[in-house]
Coordinates of N, CA and C in Angstrom, one line a residue:
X1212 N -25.9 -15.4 1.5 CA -26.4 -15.4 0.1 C -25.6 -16.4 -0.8
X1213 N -24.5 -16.7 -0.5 CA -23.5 -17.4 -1.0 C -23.9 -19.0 -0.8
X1214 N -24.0 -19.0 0.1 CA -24.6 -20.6 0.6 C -26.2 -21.1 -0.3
X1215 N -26.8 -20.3 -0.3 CA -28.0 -20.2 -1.1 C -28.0 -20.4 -2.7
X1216 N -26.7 -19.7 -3.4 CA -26.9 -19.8 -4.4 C -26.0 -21.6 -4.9
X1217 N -25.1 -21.7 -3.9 CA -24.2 -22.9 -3.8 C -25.3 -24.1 -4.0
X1218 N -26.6 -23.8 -2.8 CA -27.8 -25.4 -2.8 C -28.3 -24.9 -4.2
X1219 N -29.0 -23.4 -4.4 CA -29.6 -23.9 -5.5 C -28.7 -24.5 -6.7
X1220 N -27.7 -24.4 -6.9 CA -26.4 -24.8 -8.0 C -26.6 -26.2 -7.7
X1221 N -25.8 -27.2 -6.3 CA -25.8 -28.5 -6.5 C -27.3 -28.9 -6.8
X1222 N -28.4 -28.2 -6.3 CA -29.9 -28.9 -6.3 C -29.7 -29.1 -8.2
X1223 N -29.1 -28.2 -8.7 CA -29.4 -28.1 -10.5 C -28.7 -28.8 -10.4
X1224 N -27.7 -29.1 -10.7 CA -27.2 -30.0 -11.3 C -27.0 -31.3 -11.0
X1225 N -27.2 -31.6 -9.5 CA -27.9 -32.9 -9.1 C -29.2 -33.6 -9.7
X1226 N -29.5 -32.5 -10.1 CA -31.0 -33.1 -10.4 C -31.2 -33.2 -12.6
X1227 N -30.0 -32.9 -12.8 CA -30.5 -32.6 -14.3 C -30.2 -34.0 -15.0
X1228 N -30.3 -35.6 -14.2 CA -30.7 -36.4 -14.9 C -31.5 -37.2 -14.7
X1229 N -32.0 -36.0 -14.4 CA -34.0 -36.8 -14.3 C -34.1 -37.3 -15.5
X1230 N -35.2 -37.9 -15.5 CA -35.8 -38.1 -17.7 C -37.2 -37.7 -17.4
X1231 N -38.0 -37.2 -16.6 CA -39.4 -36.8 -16.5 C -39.0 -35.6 -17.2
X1232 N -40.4 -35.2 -17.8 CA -40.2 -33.7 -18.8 C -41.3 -32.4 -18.6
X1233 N -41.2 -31.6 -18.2 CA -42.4 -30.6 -17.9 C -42.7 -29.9 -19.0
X1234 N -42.3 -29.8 -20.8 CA -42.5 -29.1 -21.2 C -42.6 -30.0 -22.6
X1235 N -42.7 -29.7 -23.8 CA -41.9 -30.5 -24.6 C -41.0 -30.2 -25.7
X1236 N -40.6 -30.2 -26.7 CA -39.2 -29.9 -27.0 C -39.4 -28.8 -27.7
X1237 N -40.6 -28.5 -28.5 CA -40.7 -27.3 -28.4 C -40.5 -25.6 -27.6
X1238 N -39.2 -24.7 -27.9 CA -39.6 -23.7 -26.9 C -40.3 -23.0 -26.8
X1239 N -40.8 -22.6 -25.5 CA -42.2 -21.6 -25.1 C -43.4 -22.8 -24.4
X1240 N -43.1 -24.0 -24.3 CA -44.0 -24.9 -23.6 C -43.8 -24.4 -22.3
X1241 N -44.0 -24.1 -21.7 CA -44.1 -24.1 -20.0 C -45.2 -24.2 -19.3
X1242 N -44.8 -24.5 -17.8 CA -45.4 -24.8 -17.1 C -45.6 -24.1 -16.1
X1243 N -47.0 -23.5 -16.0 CA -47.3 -22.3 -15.6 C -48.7 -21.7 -14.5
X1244 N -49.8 -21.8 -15.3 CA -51.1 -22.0 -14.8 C -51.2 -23.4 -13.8
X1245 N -51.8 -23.4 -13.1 CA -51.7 -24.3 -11.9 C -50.4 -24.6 -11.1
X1246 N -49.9 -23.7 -11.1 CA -48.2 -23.9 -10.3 C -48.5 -23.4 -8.8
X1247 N -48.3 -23.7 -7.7 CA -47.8 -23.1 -6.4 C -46.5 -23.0 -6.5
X1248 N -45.7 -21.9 -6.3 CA -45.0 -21.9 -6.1 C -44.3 -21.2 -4.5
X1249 N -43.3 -21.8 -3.7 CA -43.1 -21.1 -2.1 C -41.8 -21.7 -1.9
X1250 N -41.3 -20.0 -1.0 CA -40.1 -20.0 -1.4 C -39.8 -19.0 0.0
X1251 N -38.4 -19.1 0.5 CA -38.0 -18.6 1.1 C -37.4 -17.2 0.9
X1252 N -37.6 -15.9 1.0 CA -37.6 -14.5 0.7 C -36.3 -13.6 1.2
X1253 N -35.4 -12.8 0.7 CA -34.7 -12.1 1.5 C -34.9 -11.1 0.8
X1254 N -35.1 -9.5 1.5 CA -34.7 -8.3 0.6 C -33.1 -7.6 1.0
X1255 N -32.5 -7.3 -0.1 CA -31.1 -6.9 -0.4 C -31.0 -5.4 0.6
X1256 N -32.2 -4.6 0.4 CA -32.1 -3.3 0.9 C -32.5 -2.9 2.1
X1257 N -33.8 -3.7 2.8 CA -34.1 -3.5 3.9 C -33.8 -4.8 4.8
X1258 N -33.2 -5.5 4.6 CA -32.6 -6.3 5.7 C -33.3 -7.4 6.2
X1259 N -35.1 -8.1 5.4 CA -35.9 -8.7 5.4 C -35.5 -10.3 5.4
X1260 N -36.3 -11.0 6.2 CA -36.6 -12.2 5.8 C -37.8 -12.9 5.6
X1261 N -38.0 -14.0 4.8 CA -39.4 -13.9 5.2 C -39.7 -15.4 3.9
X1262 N -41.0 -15.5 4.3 CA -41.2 -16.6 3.2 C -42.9 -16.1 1.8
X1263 N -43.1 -16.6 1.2 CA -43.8 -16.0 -0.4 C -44.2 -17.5 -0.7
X1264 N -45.5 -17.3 -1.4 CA -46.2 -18.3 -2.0 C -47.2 -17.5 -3.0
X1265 N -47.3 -18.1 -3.9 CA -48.2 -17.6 -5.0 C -48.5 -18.6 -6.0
X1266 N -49.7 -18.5 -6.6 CA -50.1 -19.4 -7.1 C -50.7 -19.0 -8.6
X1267 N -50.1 -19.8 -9.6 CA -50.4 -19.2 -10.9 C -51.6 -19.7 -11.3
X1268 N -52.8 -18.5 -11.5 CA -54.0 -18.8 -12.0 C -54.6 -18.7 -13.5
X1269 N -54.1 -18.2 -14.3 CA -54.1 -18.2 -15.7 C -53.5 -17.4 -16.5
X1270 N -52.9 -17.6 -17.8 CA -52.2 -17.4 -19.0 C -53.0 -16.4 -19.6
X1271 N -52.0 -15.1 -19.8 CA -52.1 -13.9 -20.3 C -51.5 -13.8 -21.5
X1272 N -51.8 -14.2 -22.6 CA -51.4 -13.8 -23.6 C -50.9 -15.4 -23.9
X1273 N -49.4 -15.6 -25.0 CA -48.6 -16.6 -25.1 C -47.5 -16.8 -24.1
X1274 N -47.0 -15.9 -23.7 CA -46.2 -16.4 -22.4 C -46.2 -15.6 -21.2
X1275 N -47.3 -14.8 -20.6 CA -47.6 -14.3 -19.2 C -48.3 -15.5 -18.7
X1276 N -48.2 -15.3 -17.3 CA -49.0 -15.8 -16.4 C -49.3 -14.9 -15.5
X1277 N -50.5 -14.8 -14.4 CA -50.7 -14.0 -13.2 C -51.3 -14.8 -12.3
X1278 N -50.9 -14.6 -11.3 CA -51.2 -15.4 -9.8 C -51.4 -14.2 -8.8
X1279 N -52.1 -15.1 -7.5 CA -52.2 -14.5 -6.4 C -51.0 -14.6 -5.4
X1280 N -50.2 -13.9 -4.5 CA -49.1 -14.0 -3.8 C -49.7 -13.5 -2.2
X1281 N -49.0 -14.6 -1.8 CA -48.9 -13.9 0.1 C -47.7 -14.0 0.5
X1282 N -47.1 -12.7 1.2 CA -45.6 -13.1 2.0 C -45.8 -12.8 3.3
X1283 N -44.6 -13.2 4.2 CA -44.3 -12.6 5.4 C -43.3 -12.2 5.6
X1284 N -42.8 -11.4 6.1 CA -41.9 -10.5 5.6 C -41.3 -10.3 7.3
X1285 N -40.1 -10.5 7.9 CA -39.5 -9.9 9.1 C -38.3 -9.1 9.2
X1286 N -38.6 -8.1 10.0 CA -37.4 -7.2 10.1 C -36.3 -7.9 11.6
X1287 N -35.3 -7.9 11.5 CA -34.4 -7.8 12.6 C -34.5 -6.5 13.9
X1288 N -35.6 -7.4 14.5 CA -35.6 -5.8 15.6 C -36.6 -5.0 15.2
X1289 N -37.2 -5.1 14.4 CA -37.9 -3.8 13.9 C -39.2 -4.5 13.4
X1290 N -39.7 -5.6 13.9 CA -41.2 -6.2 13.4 C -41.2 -6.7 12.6
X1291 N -42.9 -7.3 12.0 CA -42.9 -7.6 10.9 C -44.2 -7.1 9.8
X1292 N -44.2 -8.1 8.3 CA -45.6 -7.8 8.0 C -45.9 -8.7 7.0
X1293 N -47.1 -8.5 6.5 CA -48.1 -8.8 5.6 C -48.0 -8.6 4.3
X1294 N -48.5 -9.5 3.6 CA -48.4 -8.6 2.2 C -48.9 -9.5 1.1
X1295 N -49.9 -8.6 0.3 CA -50.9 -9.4 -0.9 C -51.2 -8.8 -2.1
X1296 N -51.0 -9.2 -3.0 CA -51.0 -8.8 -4.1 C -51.4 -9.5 -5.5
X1297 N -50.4 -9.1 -6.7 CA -50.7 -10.2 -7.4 C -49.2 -10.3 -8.3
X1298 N -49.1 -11.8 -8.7 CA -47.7 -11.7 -9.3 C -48.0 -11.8 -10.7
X1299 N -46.9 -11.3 -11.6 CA -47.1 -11.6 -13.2 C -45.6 -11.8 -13.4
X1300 N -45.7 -13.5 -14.2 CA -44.6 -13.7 -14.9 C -44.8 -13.7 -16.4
X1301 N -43.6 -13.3 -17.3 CA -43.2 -13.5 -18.4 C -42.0 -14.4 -18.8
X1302 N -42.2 -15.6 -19.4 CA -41.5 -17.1 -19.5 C -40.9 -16.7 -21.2
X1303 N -39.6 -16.5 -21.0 CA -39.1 -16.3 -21.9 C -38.2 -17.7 -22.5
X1304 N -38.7 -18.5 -22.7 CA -38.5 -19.7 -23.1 C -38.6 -19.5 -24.8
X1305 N -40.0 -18.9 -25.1 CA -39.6 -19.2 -26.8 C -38.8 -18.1 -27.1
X1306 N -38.8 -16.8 -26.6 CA -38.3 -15.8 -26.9 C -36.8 -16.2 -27.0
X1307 N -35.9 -16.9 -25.8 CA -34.3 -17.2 -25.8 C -34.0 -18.8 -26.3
X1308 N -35.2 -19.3 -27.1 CA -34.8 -20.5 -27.7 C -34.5 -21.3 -26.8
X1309 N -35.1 -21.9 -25.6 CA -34.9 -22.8 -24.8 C -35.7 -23.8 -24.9
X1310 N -35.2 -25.0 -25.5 CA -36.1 -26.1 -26.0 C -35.9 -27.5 -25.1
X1311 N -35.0 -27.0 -23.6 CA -34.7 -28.1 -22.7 C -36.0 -28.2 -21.9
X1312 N -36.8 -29.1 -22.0 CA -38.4 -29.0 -21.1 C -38.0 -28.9 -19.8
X1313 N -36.9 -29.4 -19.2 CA -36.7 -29.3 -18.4 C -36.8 -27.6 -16.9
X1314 N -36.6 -27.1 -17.8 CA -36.5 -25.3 -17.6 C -37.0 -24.6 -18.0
X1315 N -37.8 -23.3 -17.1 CA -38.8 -21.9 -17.6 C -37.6 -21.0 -16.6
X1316 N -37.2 -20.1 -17.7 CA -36.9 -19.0 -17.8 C -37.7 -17.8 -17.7
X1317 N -38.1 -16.9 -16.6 CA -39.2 -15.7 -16.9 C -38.4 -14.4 -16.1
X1318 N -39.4 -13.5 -16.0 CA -39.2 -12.2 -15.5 C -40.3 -12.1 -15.1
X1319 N -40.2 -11.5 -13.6 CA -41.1 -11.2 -12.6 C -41.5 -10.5 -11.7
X1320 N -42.5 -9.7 -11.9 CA -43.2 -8.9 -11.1 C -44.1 -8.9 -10.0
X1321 N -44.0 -8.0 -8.9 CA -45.2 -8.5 -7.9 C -45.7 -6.5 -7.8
X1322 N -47.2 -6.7 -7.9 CA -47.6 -5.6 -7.0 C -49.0 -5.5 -6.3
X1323 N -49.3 -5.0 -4.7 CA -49.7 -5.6 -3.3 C -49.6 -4.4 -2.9
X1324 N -50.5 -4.8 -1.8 CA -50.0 -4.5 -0.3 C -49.6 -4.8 0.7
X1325 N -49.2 -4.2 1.7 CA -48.2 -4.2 3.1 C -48.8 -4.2 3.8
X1326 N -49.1 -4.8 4.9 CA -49.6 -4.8 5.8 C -49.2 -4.9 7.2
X1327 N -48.9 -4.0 8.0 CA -48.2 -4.1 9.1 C -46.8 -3.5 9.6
X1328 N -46.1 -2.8 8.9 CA -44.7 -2.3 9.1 C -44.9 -0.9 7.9
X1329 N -45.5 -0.1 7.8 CA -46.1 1.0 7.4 C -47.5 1.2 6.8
X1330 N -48.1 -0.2 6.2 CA -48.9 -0.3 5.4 C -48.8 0.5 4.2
X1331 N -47.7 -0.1 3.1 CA -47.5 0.6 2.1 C -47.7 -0.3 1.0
X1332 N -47.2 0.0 -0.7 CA -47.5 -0.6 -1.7 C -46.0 -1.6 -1.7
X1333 N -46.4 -2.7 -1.9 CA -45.6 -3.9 -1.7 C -45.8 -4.0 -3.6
X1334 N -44.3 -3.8 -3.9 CA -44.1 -4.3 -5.2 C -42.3 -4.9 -5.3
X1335 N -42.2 -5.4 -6.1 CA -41.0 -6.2 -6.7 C -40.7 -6.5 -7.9
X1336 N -39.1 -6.3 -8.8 CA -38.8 -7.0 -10.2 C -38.0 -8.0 -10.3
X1337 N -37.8 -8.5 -10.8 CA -36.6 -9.9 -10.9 C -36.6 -11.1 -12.3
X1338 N -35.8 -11.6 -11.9 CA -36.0 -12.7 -13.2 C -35.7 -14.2 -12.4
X1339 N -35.8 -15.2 -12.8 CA -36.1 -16.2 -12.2 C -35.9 -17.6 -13.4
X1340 N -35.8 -18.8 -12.2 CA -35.8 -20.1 -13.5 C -36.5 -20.6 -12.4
X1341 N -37.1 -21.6 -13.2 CA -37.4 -23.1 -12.7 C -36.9 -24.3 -13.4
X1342 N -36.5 -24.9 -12.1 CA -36.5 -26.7 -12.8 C -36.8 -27.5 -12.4
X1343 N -37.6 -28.0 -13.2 CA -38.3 -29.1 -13.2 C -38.1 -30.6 -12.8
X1344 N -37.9 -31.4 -11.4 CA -37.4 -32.4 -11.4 C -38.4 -33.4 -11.8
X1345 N -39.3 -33.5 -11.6 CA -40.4 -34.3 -12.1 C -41.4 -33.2 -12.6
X1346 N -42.7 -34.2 -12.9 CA -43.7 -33.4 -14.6 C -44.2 -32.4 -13.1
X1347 N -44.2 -32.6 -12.1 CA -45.1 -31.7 -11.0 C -44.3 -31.3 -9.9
X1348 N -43.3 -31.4 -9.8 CA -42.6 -31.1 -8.8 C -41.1 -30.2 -9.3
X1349 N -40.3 -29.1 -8.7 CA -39.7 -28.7 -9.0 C -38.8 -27.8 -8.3
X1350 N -37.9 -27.1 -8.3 CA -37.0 -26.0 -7.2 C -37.0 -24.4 -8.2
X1351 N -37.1 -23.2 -7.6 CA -37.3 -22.8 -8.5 C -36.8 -21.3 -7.5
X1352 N -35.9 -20.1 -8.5 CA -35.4 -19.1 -7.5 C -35.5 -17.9 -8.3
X1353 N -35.6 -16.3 -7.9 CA -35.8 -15.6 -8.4 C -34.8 -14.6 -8.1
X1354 N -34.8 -13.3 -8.4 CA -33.4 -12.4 -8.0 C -33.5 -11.2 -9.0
X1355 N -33.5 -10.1 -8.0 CA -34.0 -9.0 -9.0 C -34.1 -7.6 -7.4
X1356 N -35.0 -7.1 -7.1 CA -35.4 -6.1 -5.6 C -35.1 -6.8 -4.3
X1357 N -35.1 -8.3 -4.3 CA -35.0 -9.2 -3.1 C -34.4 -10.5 -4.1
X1358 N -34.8 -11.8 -3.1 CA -34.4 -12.9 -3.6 C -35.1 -14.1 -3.0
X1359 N -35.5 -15.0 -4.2 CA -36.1 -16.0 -3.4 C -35.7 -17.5 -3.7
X1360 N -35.4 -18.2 -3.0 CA -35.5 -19.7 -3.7 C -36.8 -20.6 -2.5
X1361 N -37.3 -21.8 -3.3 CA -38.2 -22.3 -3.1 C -38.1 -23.2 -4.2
X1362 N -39.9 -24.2 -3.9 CA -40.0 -25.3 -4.8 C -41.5 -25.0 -5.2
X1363 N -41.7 -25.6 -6.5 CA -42.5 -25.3 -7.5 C -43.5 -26.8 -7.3
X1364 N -45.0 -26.5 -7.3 CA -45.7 -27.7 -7.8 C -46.6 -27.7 -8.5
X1365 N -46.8 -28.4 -8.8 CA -47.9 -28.4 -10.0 C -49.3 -28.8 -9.6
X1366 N -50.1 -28.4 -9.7 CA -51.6 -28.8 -8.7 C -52.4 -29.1 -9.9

């Protein structure tokens, strides 16, 4: 976990003199609806690895979004599974006065199903950033029930 948070650390700060802008200097611009976002998965409690992709399909309000999510999810020894649902973020950008376009700040929810390793209700909470290295491309990690880092695109 330590190594993980180390890349995503040099990935930020390697990357924070881009001059492309994803947002504009206004806070609460983000970038959101048409996002893929995939990302490499671990859960803290059941010992999971696994990879997640979801894709933001439209703006709920001023700063939700909700998307479609698929993961795959493996146990050590113990199988694996499936899982579909739907994610909702809240981009707290205008809310914490973040006026760097560069970065979306949200909080994140998923809730699904499981498919294959009990067939149960697949849900998740966390909070998350993205950064933006160019206007469509980006790295982007979450952390909350599990943990993900991945990269962000813009479609």
């Amino acid at each position: 976990m330590k190594k993980i948070i180390l890349i995503l650390s040099t990935l930020s700060i390697f990357s924070f003199a881009n001059l492309s802008y994803a947002q504009s200097t206004k806070g609460g611009d983000f970038k959101g609806p048409g996002t893929l976002n995939i990302g490499f998965t671990s859960g803290f409690t059941n010992g999971t690895l696994g990879l997640m992709a979801d894709y933001e399909i439209a703006q709920l309000g001023k700063d939700f979004t909700v998307g479609a999510f698929v993961d795959y999810q493996s146990w050590s020894g113990k199988g694996s599974s499936f899982g579909a649902g739907a994610r909702f973020r809240w981009y707290a950008d205008r809310v914490l006065n973040i006026t760097n376009p560069k970065w979306d700040v949200y909080a994140v929810g998923d809730v699904g199903f499981e498919f294959g390793h009990g067939d149960a209700l697949h849900w998740g909470l966390g909070v998350g950033a993205k950064y933006h290295i160019t206007d469509n491309f980006g790295i982007q990690g979450n952390i909350g029930t599990g943990a993900q880092i991945g990269i962000s695109i813009g479609l």
